[in-house]
Short mmCIF file of C-alpha atoms in Angstrom, two decimals:
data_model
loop_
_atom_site.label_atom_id
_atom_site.label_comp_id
_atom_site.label_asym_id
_atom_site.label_seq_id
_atom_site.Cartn_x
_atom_site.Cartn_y
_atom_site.Cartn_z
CA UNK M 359 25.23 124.52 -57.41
CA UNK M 360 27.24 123.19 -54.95
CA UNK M 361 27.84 118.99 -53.84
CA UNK M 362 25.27 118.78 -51.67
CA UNK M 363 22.92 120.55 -53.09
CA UNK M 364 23.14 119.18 -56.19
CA UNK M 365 23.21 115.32 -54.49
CA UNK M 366 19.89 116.89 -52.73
CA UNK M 367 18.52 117.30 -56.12
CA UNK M 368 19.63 113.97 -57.56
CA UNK M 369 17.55 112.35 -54.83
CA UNK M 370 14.67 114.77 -54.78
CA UNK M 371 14.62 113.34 -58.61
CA UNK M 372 15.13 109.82 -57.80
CA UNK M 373 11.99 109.34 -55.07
CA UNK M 374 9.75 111.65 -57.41
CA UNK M 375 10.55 109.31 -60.31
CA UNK M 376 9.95 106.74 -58.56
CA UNK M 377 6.80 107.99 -57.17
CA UNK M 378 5.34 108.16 -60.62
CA UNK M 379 6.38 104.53 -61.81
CA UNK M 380 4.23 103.73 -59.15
CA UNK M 381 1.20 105.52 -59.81
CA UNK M 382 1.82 104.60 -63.50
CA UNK M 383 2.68 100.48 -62.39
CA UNK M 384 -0.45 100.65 -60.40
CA UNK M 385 -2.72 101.77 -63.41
CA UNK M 386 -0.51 99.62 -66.08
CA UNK M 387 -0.90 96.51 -64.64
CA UNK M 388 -4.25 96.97 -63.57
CA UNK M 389 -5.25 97.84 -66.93
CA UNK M 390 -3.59 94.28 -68.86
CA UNK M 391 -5.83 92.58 -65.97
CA UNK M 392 -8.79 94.31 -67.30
CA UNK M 393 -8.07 94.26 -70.62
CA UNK M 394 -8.03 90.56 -70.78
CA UNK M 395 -11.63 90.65 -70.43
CA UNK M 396 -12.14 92.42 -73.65
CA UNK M 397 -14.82 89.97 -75.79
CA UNK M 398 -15.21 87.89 -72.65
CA UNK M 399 -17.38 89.96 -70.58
CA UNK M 400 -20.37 88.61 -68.75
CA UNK M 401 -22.79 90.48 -70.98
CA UNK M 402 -21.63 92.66 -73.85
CA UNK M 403 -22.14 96.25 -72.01
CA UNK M 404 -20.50 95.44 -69.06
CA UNK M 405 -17.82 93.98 -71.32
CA UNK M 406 -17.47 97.06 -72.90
CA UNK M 407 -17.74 99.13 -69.22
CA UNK M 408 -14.67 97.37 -68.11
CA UNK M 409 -11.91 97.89 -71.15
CA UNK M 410 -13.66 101.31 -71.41
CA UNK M 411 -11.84 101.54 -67.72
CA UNK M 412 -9.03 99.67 -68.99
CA UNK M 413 -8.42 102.82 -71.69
CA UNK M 414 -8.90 105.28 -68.65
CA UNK M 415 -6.40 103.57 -66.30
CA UNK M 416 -4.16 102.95 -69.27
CA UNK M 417 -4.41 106.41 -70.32
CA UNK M 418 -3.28 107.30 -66.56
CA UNK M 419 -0.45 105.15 -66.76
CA UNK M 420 0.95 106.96 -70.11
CA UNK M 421 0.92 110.45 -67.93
CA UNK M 422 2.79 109.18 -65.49
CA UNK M 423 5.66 107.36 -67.68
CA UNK M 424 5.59 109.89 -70.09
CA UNK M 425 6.24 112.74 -66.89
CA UNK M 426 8.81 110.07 -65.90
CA UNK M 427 10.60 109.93 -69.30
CA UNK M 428 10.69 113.55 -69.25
CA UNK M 429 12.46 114.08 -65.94
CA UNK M 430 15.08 111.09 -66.24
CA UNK M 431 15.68 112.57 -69.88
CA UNK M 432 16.43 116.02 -68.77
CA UNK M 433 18.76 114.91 -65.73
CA UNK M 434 20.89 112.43 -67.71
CA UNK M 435 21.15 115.48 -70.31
CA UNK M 436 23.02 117.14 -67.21
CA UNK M 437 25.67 114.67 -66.94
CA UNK M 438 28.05 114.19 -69.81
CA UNK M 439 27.84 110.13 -70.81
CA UNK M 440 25.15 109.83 -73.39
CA UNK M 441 22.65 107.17 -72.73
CA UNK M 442 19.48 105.68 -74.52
CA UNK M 443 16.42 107.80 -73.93
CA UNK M 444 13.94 107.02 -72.39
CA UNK M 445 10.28 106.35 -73.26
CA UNK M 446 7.21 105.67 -71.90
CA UNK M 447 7.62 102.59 -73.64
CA UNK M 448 10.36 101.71 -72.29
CA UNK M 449 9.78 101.98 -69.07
CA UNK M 450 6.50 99.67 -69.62
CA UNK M 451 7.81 97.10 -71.86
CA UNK M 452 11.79 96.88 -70.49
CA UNK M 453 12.11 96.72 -67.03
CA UNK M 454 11.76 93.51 -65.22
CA UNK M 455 9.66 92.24 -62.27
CA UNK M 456 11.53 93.50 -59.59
CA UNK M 457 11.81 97.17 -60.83
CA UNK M 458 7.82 97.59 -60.89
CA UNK M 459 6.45 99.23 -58.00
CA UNK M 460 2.81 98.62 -58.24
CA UNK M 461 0.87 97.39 -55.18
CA UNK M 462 0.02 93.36 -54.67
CA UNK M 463 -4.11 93.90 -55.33
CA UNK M 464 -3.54 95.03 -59.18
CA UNK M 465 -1.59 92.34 -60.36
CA UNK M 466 -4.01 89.61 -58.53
CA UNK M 467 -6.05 87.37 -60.72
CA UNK M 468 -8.85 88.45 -62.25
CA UNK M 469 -10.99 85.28 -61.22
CA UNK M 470 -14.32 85.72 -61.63
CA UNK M 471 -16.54 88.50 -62.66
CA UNK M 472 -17.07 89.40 -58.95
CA UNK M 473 -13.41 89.31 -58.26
CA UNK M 474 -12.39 91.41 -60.78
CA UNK M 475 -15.27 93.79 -59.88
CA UNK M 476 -14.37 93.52 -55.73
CA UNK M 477 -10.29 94.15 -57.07
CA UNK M 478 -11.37 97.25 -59.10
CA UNK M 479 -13.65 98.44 -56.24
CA UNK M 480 -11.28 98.09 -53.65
CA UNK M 481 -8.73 100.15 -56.01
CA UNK M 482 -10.98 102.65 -57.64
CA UNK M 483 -11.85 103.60 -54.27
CA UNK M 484 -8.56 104.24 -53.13
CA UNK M 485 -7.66 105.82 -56.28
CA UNK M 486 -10.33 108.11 -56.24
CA UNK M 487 -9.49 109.72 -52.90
CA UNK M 488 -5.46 109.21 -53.85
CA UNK M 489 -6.34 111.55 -56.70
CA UNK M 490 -8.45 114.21 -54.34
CA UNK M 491 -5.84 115.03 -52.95
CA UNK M 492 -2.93 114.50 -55.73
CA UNK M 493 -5.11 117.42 -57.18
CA UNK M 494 -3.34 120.20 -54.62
CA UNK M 495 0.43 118.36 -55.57
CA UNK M 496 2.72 120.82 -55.27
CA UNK M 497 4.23 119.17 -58.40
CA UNK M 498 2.08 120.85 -60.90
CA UNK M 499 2.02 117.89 -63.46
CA UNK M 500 0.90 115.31 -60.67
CA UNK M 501 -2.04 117.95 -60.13
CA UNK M 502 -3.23 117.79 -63.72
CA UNK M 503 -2.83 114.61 -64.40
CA UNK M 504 -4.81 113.78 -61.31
CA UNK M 505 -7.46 117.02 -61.60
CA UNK M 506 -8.13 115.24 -65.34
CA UNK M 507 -8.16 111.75 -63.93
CA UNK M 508 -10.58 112.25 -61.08
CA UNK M 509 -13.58 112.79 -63.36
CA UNK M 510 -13.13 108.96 -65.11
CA UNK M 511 -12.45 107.21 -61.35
CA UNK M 512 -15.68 108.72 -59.98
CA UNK M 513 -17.35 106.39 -62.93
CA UNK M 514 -14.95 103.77 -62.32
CA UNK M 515 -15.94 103.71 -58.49
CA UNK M 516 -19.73 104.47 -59.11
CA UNK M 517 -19.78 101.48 -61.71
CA UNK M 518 -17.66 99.05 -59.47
CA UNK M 519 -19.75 99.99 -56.11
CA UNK M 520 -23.25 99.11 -58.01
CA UNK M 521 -21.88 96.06 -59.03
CA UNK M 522 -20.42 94.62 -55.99
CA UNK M 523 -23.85 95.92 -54.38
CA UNK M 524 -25.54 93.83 -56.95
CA UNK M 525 -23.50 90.84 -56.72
CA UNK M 526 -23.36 90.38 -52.66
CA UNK M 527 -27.19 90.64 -52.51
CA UNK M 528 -27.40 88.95 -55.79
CA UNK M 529 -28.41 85.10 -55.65
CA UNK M 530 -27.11 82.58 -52.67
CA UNK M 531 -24.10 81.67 -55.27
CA UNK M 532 -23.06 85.28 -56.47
CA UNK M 533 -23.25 86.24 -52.48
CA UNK M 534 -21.24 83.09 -51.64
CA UNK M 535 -18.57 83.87 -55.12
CA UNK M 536 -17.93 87.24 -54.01
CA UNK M 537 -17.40 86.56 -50.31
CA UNK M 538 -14.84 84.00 -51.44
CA UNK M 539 -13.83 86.78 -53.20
CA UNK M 540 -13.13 89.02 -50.32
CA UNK M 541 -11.08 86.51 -48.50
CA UNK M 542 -8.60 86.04 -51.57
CA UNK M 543 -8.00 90.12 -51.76
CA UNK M 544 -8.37 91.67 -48.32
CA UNK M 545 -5.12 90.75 -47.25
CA UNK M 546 -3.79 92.97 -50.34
CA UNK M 547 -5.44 95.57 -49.42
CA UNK M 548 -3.01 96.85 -46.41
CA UNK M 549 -0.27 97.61 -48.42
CA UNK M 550 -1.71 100.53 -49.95
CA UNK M 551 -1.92 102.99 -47.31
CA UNK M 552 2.15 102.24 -45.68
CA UNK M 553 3.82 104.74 -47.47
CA UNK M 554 7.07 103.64 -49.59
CA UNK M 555 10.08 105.50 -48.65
CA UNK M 556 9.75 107.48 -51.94
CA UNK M 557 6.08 108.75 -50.30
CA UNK M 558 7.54 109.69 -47.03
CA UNK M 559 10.17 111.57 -48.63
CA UNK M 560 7.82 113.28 -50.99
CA UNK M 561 5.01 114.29 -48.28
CA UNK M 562 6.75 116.93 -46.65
CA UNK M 563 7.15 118.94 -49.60
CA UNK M 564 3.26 118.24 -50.40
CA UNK M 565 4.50 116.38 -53.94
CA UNK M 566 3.00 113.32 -52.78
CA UNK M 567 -0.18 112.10 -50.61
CA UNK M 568 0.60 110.57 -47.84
CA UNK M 569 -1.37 107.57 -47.95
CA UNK M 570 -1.76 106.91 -44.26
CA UNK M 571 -4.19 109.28 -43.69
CA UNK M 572 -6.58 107.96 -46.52
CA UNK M 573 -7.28 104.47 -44.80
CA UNK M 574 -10.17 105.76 -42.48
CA UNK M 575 -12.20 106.79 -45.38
CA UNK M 576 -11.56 104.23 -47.56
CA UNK M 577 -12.76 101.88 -44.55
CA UNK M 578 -15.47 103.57 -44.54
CA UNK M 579 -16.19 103.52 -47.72
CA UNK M 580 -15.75 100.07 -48.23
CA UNK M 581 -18.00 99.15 -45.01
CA UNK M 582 -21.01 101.28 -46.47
CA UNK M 583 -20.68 99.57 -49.57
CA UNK M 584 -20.47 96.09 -47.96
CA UNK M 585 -22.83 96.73 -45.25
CA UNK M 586 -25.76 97.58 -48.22
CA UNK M 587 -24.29 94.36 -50.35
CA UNK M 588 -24.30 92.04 -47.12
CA UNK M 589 -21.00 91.53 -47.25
CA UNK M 590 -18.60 91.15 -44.35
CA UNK M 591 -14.92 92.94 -44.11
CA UNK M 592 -12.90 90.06 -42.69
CA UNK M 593 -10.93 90.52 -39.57
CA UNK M 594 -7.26 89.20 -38.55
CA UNK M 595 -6.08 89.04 -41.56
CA UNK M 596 -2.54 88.49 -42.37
CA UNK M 597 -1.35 91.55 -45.00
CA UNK M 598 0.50 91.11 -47.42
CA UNK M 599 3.50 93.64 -48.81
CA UNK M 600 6.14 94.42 -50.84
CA UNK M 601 4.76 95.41 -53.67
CA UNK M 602 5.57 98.85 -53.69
CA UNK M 603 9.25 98.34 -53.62
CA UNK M 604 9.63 96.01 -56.31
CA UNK M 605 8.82 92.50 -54.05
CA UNK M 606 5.92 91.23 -55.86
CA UNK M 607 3.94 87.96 -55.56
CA UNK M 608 4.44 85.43 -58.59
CA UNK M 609 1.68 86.70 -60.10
CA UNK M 610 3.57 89.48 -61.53
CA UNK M 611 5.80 87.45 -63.68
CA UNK M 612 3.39 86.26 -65.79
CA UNK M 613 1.67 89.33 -66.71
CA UNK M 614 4.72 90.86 -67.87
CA UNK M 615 5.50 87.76 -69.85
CA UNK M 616 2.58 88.09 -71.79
CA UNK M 617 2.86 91.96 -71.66
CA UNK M 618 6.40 92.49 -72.55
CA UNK M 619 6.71 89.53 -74.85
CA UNK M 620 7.01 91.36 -78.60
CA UNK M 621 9.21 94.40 -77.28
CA UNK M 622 11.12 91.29 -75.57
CA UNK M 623 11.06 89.00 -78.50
CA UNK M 624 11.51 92.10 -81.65
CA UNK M 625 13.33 95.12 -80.05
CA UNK M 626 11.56 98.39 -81.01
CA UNK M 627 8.96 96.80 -83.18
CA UNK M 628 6.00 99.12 -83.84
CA UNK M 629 2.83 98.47 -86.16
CA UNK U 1 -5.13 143.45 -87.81
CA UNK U 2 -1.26 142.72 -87.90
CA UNK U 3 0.28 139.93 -89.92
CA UNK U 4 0.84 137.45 -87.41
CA UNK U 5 -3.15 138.02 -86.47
CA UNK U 6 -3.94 137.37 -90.05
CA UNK U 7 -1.95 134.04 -90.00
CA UNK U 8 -3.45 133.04 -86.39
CA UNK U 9 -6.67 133.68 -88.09
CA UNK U 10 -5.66 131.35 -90.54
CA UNK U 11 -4.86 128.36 -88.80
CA UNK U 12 -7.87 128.38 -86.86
CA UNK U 13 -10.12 128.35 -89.66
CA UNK U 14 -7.89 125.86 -91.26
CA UNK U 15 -8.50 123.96 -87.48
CA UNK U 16 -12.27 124.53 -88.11
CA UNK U 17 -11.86 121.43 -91.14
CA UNK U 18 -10.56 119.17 -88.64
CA UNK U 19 -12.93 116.27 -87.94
CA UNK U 20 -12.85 114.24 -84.55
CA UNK U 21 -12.09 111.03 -86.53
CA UNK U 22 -14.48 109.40 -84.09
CA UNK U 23 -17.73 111.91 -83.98
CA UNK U 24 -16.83 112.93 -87.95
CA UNK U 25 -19.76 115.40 -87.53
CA UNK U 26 -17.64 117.79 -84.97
CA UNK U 27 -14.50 118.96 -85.81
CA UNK U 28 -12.04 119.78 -83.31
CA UNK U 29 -12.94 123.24 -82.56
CA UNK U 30 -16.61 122.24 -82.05
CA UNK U 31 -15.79 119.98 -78.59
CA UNK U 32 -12.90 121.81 -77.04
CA UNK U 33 -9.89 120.00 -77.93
CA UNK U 34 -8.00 122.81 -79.27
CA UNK U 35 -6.97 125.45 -76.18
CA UNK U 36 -4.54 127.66 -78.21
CA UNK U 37 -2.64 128.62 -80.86
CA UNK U 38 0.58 130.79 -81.04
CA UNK U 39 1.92 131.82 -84.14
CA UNK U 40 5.48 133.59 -83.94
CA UNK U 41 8.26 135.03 -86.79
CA UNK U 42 11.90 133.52 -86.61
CA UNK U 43 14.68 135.34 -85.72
CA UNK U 44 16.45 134.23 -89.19
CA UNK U 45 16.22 136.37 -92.10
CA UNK U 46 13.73 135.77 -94.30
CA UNK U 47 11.64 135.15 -91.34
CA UNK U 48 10.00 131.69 -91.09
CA UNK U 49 6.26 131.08 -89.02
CA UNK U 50 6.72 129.06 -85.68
CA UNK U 51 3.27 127.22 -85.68
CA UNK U 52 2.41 126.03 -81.72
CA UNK U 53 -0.67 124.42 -81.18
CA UNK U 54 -2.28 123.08 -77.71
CA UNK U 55 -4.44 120.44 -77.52
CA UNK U 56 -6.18 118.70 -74.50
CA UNK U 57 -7.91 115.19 -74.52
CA UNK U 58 -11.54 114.86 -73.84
CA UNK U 59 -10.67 111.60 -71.75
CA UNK U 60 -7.26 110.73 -70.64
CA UNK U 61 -6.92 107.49 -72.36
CA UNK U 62 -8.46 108.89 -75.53
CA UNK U 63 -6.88 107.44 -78.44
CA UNK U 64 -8.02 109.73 -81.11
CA UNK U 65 -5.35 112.44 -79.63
CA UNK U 66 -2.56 110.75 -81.01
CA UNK U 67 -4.65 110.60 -84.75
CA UNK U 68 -5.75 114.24 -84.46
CA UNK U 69 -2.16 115.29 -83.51
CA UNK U 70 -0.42 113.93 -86.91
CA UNK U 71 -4.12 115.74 -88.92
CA UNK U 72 -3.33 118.48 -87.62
CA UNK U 73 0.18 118.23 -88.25
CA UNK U 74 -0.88 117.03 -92.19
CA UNK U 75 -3.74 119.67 -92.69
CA UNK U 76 -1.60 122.74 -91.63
CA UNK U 77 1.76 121.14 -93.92
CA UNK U 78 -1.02 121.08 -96.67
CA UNK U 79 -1.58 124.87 -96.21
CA UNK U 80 1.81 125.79 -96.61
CA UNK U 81 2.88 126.15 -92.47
CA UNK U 82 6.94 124.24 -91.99
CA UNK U 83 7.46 124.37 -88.08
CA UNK U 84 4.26 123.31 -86.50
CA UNK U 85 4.62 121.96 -82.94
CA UNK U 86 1.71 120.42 -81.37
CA UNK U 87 1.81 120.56 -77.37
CA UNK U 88 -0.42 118.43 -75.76
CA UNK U 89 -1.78 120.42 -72.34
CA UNK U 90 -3.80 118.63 -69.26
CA UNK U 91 -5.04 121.40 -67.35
CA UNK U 92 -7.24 122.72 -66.92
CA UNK U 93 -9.00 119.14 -67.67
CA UNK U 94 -11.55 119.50 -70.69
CA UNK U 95 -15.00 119.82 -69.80
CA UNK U 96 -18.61 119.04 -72.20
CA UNK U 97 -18.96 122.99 -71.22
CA UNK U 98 -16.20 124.12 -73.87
CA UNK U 99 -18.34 122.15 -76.69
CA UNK U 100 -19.54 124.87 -78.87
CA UNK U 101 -23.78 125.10 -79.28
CA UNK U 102 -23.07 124.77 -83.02
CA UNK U 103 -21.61 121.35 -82.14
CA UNK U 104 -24.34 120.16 -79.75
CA UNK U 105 -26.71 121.23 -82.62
CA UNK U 106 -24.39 118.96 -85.17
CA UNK U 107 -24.08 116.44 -82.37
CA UNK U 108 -28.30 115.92 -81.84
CA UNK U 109 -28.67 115.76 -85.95
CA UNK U 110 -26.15 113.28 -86.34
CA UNK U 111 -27.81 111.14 -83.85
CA UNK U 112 -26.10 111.61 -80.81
CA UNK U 113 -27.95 113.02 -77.48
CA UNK U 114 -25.52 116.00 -76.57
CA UNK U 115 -24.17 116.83 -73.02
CA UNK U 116 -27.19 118.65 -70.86
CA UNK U 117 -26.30 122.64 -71.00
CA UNK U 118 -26.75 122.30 -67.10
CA UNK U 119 -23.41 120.28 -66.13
CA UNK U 120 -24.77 117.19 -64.26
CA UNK U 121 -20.99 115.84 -63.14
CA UNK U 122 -21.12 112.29 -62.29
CA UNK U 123 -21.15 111.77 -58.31
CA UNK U 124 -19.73 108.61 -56.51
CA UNK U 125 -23.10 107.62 -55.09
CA UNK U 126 -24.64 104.26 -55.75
CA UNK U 127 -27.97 103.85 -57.99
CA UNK U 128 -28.53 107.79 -58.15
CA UNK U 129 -30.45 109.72 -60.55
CA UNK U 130 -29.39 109.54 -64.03
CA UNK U 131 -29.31 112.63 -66.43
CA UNK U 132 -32.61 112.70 -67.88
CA UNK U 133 -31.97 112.51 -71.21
CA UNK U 134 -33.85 113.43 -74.64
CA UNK U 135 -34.10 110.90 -77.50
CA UNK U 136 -32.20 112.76 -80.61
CA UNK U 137 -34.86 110.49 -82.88
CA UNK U 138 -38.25 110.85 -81.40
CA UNK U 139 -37.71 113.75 -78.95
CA UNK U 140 -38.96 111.85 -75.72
CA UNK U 141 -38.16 112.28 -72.25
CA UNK U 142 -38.97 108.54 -71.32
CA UNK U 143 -35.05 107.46 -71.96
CA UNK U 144 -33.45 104.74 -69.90
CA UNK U 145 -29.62 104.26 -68.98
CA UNK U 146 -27.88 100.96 -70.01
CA UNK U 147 -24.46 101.70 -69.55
CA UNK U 148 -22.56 104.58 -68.42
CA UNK U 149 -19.80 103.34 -70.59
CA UNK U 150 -20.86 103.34 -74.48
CA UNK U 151 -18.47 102.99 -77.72
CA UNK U 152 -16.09 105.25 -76.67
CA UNK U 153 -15.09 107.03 -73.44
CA UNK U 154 -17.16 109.96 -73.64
CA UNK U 155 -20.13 108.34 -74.41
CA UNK U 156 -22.61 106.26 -72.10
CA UNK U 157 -25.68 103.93 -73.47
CA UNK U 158 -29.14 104.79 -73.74
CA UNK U 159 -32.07 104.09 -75.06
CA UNK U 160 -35.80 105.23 -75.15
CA UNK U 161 -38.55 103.82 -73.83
CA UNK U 162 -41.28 105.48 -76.56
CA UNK U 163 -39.60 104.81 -79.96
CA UNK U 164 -37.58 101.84 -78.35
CA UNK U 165 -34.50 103.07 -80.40
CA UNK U 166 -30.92 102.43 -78.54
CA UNK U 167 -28.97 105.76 -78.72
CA UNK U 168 -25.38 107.46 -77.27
CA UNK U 169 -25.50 110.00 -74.67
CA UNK U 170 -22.05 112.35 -74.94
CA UNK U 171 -21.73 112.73 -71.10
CA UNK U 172 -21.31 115.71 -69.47
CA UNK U 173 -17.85 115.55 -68.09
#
């Protein structure tokens, strides 16, 4: 292998790795928001509906890092200093805020019921067509992972649609709740579909989605949805960004306080 | 039938003994989990067994793969096997069509409605039609949905409207 070719290679590793701490940050983080609802749920099915997404997304996040771990372990093998290895626990409990490359909406607040619901709606329906098409990755791990995941999302978007159906043309105060609701997330919601650098790079080679094209129907989707729960998608909004390259909103902090805290605290503690 | 049939024989019906620590009424074999298994000599002299099995999750945050990974690991020690490797595969993604009949039969005894032999894959769409679904106790038809999401991942809440018993539905998946 020559220079180039091998620096080529270095970066072609670099963007897909990061690539897949983002899916995996996405689902991670999104799952410790869910999962602090676990024995506080608004009725005791729905409270086991939404860790029982928690698991899924969770279970997403541990393909990704794992596939992560794998390819950072295997290119450090290459080179001749010898380094810790890497885990998929250590890239969820050991980096710090600004290495996480998840988008803004996931590590929002989960609020109230209806804002947790209206956050996983807005994501589970990106996710879901994210995955449609991370199905035909020309990376064939992304395509598993994503061909397995698909099934669980459909429930996860299904579940989340009824509910925000039910909530917006609920009662005057679960309407009025959720609309304030919709006005705390929108502006997150932008974010997702301006592709990182790592996305660009990977598109080409069709490793990655490119995320601009799924916008239109995910507007879509979200305007049926809100159209039947008489809900309005607000206009002029102001997005906000940065997530996906490691700029996060002080939200973010917090989470991985509480998250990170015992790996933190008692360095490769297991029970 | 060579040797190394005779031993592949072997750890499957060892596999057979394998309980889903979750459903203890199906054992691995029964829903699907186990895809392969290859059983090669050493090249050192005496000749060792290389033990590979594949596994695939039914869901993929289910966290019975990691306790079925170290039985099976256990079980096959037990039996005499040294170099087992246990390879955990995600595609193709399991499906309730690779459940055996023999373990829908086990699942319906046991209390449990199985998935529908037709595969009735859930769909995006709001408030659609849900499986119609037959009470394991009292047989009936006139079942009602409570929650797709039940005690574990693969399961969803029901219960019937005749006997008024609350039951699991293993979704079709």
């Amino acid at each position: 292998m020559n220079k180039n070719s091998e620096i080529n290679t270095n970066n072609k590793n670099t963007f897909l790795t990061d690539y897949c701490l983002h899916l995996a940050d996405n689902s991670l983080i999104l799952a410790q928001r869910n999962s602090a609802w676990c024995g506080h749920g608004p009725i005791l099915e729905q409270d086991i509906a939404i860790t029982n997404i928690s698991l899924d997304i969770l279970g997403q996040a541990r393909n990704f890092y794992q596939y992560t771990a794998e390819i950072l372990n295997s290119s450090k093998n290459n080179s001749s200093a010898a380094v810790t290895e890497v885990t998929e626990d250590s890239l969820a409990f050991l980096r710090d805020n600004r290495e996480f490359k998840n988008c803004l909406l996931v590590e929002q607040e989960n609020g109230d019921w209806g804002k947790t619901i209206l956050r996983q709606f807005l994501f589970s329906n990106y996710q879901y067509l994210l995955y449609l098409q991370l199905q035909n990755s020309a990376d064939e791990k992304l395509a598993a992972i994503a061909t397995k995941a698909i099934k669980e999302v459909t429930y996860h978007l299904k579940w989340s649609s009824e509910w925000v159906i039910r909530l917006g043309d609920g009662t005057e105060e679960s309407h009025q709740r959720i609309t304030q609701s919709i006005h705390e997330l929108w502006p997150f919601t932008e974010e997702i579909f301006i592709n990182a650098k790592y996305e660009n790079e990977l598109t080409e080679d069709k490793i990655a989605v490119d995320v601009s094209v799924l916008k239109d129907a995910w507007y879509k989707k979200t305007a049926a949805i809100f159209a039947e729960a008489t809900l309005t998608i607000p206009e002029n909004v102001f997005a906000q960004k940065g997530g996906k390259h490691g700029a996060h909103t002080e939200k973010l902090g917090y989470i991985l306080a509480e998250m990170q805290f015992m790996q933190r605290a008692y360095p490769g503690c297991i029970w | 039938m060579d040797k190394l049939n005779i031993q592949e024989k072997k750890v499957w019906d060892i596999l057979e003994n394998i309980m889903d620590p979750e459903i203890p009424v199906l054992s691995i074999l029964d829903l699907g989990i186990v895809r392969k298994v290859e059983v090669e000599e050493t090249s050192q002299m005496p000749p060792e067994l290389n033990i590979k099995v594949f596994i695939t999750p039914t869901y993929t945050g289910c966290p019975a793969m990691d306790f079925i990974e170290s039985n099976i690991r256990q079980v096959l020690t037990e039996n005499g096997f040294n170099n087992i490797e246990v390879i955990h595969v995600l595609s193709p993604a399991w499906t309730t069509d690779w459940m055996s009949d023999a373990g829908k039969q086990k699942l319906k005894a046991y209390g449990i409605a199985p998935p529908k032999l037709t595969q009735q894959v859930c769909l995006a769409t709001t408030f659609s039609d849900e499986d119609d679904v037959e009470c394991p106790q009292c047989h009936s038809h006139n079942t009602q949905l409570i929650s797709r999401f039940g005690s574990t991942p693969c399961k969803a809440l029901y219960k019937c409207n005749h006997c008024h018993e609350p039951f699991d539905y293993f979704k079709c998946h």
